[in-house]
Coordinates of C-alpha atoms and ligand atoms in Angstrom, one line a residue:
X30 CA 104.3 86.6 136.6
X31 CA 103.1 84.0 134.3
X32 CA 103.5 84.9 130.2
X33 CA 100.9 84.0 128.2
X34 CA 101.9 83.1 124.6
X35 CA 99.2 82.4 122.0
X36 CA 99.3 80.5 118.6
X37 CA 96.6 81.9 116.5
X38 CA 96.1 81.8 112.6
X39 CA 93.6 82.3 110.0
X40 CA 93.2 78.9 108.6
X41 CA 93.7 75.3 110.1
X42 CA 95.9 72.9 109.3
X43 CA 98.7 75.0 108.9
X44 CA 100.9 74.0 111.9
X45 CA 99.6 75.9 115.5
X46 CA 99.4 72.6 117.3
X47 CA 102.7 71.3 115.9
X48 CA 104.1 74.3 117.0
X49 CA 102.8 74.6 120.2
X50 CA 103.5 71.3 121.0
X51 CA 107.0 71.3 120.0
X52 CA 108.0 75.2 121.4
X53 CA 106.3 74.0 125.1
X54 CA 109.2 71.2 124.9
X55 CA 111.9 73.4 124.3
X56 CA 110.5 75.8 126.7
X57 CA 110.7 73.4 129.4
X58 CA 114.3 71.8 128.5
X59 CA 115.4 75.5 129.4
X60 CA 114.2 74.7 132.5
X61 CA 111.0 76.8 132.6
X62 CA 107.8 75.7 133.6
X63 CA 105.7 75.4 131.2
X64 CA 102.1 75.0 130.4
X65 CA 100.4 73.9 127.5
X66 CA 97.1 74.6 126.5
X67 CA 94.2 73.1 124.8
X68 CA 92.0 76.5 123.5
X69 CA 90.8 74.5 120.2
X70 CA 87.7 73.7 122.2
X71 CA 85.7 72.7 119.1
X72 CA 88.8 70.7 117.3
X73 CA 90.9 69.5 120.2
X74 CA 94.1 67.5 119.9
X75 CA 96.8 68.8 121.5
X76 CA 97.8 65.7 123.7
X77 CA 97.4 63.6 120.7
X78 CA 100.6 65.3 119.5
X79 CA 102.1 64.2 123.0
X80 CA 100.8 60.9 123.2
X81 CA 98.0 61.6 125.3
X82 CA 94.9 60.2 124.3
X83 CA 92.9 59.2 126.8
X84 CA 92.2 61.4 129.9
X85 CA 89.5 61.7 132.7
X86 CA 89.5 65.3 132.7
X87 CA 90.1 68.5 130.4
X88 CA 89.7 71.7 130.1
X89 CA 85.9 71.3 129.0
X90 CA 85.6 70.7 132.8
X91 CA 87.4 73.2 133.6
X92 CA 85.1 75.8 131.8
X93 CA 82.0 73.8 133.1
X94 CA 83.4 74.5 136.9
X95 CA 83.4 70.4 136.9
X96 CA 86.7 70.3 137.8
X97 CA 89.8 73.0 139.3
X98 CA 92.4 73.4 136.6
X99 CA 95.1 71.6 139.0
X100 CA 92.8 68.6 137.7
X101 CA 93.1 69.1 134.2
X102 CA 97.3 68.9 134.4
X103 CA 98.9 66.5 132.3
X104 CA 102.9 66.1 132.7
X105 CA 104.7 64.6 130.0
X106 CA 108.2 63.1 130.1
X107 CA 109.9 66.6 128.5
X108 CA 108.3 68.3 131.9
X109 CA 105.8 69.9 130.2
X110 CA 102.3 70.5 131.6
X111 CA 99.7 69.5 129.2
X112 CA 95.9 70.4 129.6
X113 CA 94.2 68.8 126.7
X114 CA 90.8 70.0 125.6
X115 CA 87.8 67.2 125.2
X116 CA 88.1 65.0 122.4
X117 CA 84.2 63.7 122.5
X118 CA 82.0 65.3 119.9
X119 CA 79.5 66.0 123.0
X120 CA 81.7 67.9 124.8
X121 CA 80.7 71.1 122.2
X122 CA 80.2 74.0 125.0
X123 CA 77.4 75.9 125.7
X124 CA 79.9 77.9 128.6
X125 CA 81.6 80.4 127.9
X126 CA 85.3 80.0 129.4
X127 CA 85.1 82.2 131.8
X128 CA 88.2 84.0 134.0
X129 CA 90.8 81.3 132.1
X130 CA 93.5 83.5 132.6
X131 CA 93.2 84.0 136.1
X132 CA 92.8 80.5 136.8
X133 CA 96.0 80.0 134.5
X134 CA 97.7 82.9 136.3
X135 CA 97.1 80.8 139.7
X136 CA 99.0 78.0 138.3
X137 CA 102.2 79.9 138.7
X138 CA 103.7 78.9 135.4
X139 CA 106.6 81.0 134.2
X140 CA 105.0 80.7 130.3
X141 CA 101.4 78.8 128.8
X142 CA 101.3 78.1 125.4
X143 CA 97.7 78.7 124.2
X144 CA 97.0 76.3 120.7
X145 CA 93.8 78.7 119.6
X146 CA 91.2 77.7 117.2
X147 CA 91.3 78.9 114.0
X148 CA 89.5 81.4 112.4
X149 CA 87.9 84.2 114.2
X150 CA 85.1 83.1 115.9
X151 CA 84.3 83.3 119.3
X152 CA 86.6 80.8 121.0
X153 CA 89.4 82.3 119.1
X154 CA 88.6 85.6 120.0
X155 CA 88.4 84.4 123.6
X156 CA 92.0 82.7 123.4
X157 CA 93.4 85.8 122.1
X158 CA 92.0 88.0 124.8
X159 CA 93.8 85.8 127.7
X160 CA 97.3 86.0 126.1
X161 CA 99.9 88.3 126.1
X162 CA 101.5 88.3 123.1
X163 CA 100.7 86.2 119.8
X164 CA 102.2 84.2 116.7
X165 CA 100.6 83.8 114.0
X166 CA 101.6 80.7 112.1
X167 CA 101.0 80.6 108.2
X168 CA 101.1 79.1 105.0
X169 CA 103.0 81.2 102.2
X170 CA 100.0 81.2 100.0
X171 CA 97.7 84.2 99.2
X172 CA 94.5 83.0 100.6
X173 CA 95.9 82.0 103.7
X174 CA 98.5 85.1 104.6
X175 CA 94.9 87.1 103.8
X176 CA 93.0 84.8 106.4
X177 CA 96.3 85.5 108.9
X178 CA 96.1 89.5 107.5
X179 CA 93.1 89.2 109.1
X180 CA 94.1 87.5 112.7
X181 CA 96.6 90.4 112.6
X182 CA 93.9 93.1 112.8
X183 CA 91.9 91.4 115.0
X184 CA 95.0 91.0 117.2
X185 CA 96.0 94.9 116.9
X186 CA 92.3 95.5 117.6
X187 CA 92.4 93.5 121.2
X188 CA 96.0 95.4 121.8
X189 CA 98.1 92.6 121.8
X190 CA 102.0 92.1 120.8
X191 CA 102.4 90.2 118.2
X192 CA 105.7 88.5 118.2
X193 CA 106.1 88.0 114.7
X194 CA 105.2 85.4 111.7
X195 CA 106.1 81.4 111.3
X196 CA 106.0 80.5 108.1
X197 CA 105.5 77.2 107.9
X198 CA 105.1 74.2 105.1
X199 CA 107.5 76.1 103.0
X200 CA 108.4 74.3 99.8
X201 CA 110.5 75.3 97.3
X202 CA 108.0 75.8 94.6
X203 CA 106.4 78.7 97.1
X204 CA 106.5 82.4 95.1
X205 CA 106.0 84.4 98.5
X206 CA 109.2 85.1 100.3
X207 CA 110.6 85.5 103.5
X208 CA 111.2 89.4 102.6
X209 CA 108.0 90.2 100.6
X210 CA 106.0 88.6 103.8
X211 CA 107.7 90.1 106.2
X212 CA 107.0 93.9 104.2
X213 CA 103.5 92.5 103.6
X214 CA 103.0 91.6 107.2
X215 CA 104.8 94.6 108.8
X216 CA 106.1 92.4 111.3
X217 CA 109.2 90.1 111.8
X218 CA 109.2 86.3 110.2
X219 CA 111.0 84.7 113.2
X220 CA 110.6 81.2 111.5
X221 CA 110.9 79.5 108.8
X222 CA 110.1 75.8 108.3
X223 CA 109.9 73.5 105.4
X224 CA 107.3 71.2 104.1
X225 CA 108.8 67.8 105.3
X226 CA 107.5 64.7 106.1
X227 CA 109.2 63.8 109.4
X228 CA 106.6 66.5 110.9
X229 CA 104.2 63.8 110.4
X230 CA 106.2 60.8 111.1
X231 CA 106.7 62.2 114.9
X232 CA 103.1 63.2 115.4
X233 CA 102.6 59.1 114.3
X234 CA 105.2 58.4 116.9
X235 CA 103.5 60.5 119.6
X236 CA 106.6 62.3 120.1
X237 CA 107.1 66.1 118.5
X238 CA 109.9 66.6 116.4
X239 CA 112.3 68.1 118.4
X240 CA 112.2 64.5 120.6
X241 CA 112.3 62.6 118.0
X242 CA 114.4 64.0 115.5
X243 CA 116.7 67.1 117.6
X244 CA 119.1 67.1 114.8
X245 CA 116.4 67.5 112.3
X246 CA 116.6 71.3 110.5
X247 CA 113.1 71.7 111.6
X248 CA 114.5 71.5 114.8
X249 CA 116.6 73.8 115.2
X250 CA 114.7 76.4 113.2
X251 CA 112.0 75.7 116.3
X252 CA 115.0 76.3 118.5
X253 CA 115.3 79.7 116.9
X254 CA 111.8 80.7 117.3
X255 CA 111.7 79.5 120.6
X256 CA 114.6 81.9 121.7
X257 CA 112.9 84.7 120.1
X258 CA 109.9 84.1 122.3
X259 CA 112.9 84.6 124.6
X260 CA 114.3 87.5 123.3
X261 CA 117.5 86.2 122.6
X262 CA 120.0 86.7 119.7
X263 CA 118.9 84.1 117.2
X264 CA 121.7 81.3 117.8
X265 CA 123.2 79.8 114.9
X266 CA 122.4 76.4 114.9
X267 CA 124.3 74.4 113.0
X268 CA 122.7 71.7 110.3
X269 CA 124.7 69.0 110.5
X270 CA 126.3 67.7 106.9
X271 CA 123.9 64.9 106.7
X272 CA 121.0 67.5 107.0
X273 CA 122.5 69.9 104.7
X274 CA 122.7 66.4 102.0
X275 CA 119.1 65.3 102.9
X276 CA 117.5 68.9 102.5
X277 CA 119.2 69.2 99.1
X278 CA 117.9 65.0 98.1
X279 CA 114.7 66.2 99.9
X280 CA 114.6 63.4 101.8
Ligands
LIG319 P1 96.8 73.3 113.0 O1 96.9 73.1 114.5 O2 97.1 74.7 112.6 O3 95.5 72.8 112.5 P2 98.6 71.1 112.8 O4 99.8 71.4 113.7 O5 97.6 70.1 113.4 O6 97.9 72.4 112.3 O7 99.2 70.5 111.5 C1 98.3 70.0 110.5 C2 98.9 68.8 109.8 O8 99.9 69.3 109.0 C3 99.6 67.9 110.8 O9 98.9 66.7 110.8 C4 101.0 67.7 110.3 O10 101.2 66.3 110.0 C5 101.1 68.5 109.1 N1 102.3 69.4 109.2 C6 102.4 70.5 110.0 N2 103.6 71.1 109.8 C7 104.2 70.4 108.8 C8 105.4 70.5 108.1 N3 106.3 71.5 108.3 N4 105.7 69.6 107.1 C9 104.8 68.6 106.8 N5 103.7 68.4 107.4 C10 103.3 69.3 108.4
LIG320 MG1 95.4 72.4 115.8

């Protein structure tokens, strides 16, 4: 049976696509297979983070019955199945998406990432109804863990698990802690990553962090979450000395 995992959050730009992008890689180096999924209908770029930038057919066409979902299939070099949403302004939909997660079921993936639009509009709500369980990815700042207080109702409301909270663009000036979200939230923080600018560097490069840097700390605190999706015991992974130097330098 294929698990559906979505990325939600209440505002954008705080990391979902990053996430997803770099969680479907580690997914698949465990040797699952893994989809990854384009649900940010209105603000697509999911296979930009992968290098994908031009493709005859997404999962606008999909929706539109233009095209079966086998169509729409992307496989990058990790072995991770990428099915991009449109990039072209025109492609706005009047569909609704309609029986998604059956159509994803049939693909026989062990696990589908869904990257979900922000907010809660429609085509959010829609992504969280097909998924399993959720993450919700923030930023430790007050008007955006009340935006993701928010998801987490709506969440609750549609009876879905909620895995737990990724903090993400953590700098050092941030009041919030880990603790005090995690009380606020009433659910587990299962990540935590800093504000750095490698993030970008590898979304330049086409290539999400864990490929591009794997020995970054980013990295393996996306290693962590990803085997909490799991359910494993967190793993220790070890910061090397020269990231231990750099994160103190910030560099
Ligand atoms: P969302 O999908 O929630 O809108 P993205 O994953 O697209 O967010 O991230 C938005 C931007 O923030 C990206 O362009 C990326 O460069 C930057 N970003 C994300 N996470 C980090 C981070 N930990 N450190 C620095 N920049 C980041
Ligand atoms: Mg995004």
């Amino acid at each position: 049976m294929t698990r559906i995992v979505g990325v939600v959050s209440g505002k954008g730009g705080v990391g979902k696509t990053t996430l997803v992008s770099n969680l479907g890689v580690l997914l698949a180096q465990e040797g699952l297979d893994v989809a990854v999924v384009d649900a940010n209908l209105t603000g697509a770029n999911l296979g930009l983070h992968f290098g994908l930038i031009s493709y005859p057919t997404s999962l606008h066409d999909v929706i539109k019955e233009k095209a079966s979902i086998n169509e729409a299939i992307y496989k990058h070099k990790s072995g991770v199945d990428i099915i991009p949403a449109s990039l072209s302004f025109e492609e706005v939909l009047e569909t609704e998406p309609k029986n998604l997660r059956e159509r994803l079921e049939g693909l026989g993936k062990d696990i589908i990432l869904i990257d979900a639009a922000t907010g809660l509009d429609r085509e959010t709500l829609k992504a969280i109804e097909m998924c399993d369980d959720l993450l919700i990815v923030t930023h430790p700042e007050l008007p955006t863990i009340s935006d993701s207080l928010r998801t987490k109702s709506v969440a609750k409301r549609y009876e879905k698990n909620i895995l737990g909270v990724v903090l993400n663009r953590v700098t050092r000036g941030d009041e919030l802690k880990k603790e005090n979200l995690s009380a606020f939230f009433d659910l587990p923080i299962i990540g935590v990553i800093p504000e750095d600018h490698k993030v970008r560097k590898s979304i330049e490069k086409k290539n999400p962090i864990v490929l591009e840097y794997p020995n970054h700390k980013i990295s393996h605190e996306l290693r962590k979450i990803k085997d909490y999706i799991l359910g494993r015991e967190p793993l220790h992974y070890k910061e090397s000395l020269i990231d231990k130097i750099k994160a103190f330098f910030r560099l």
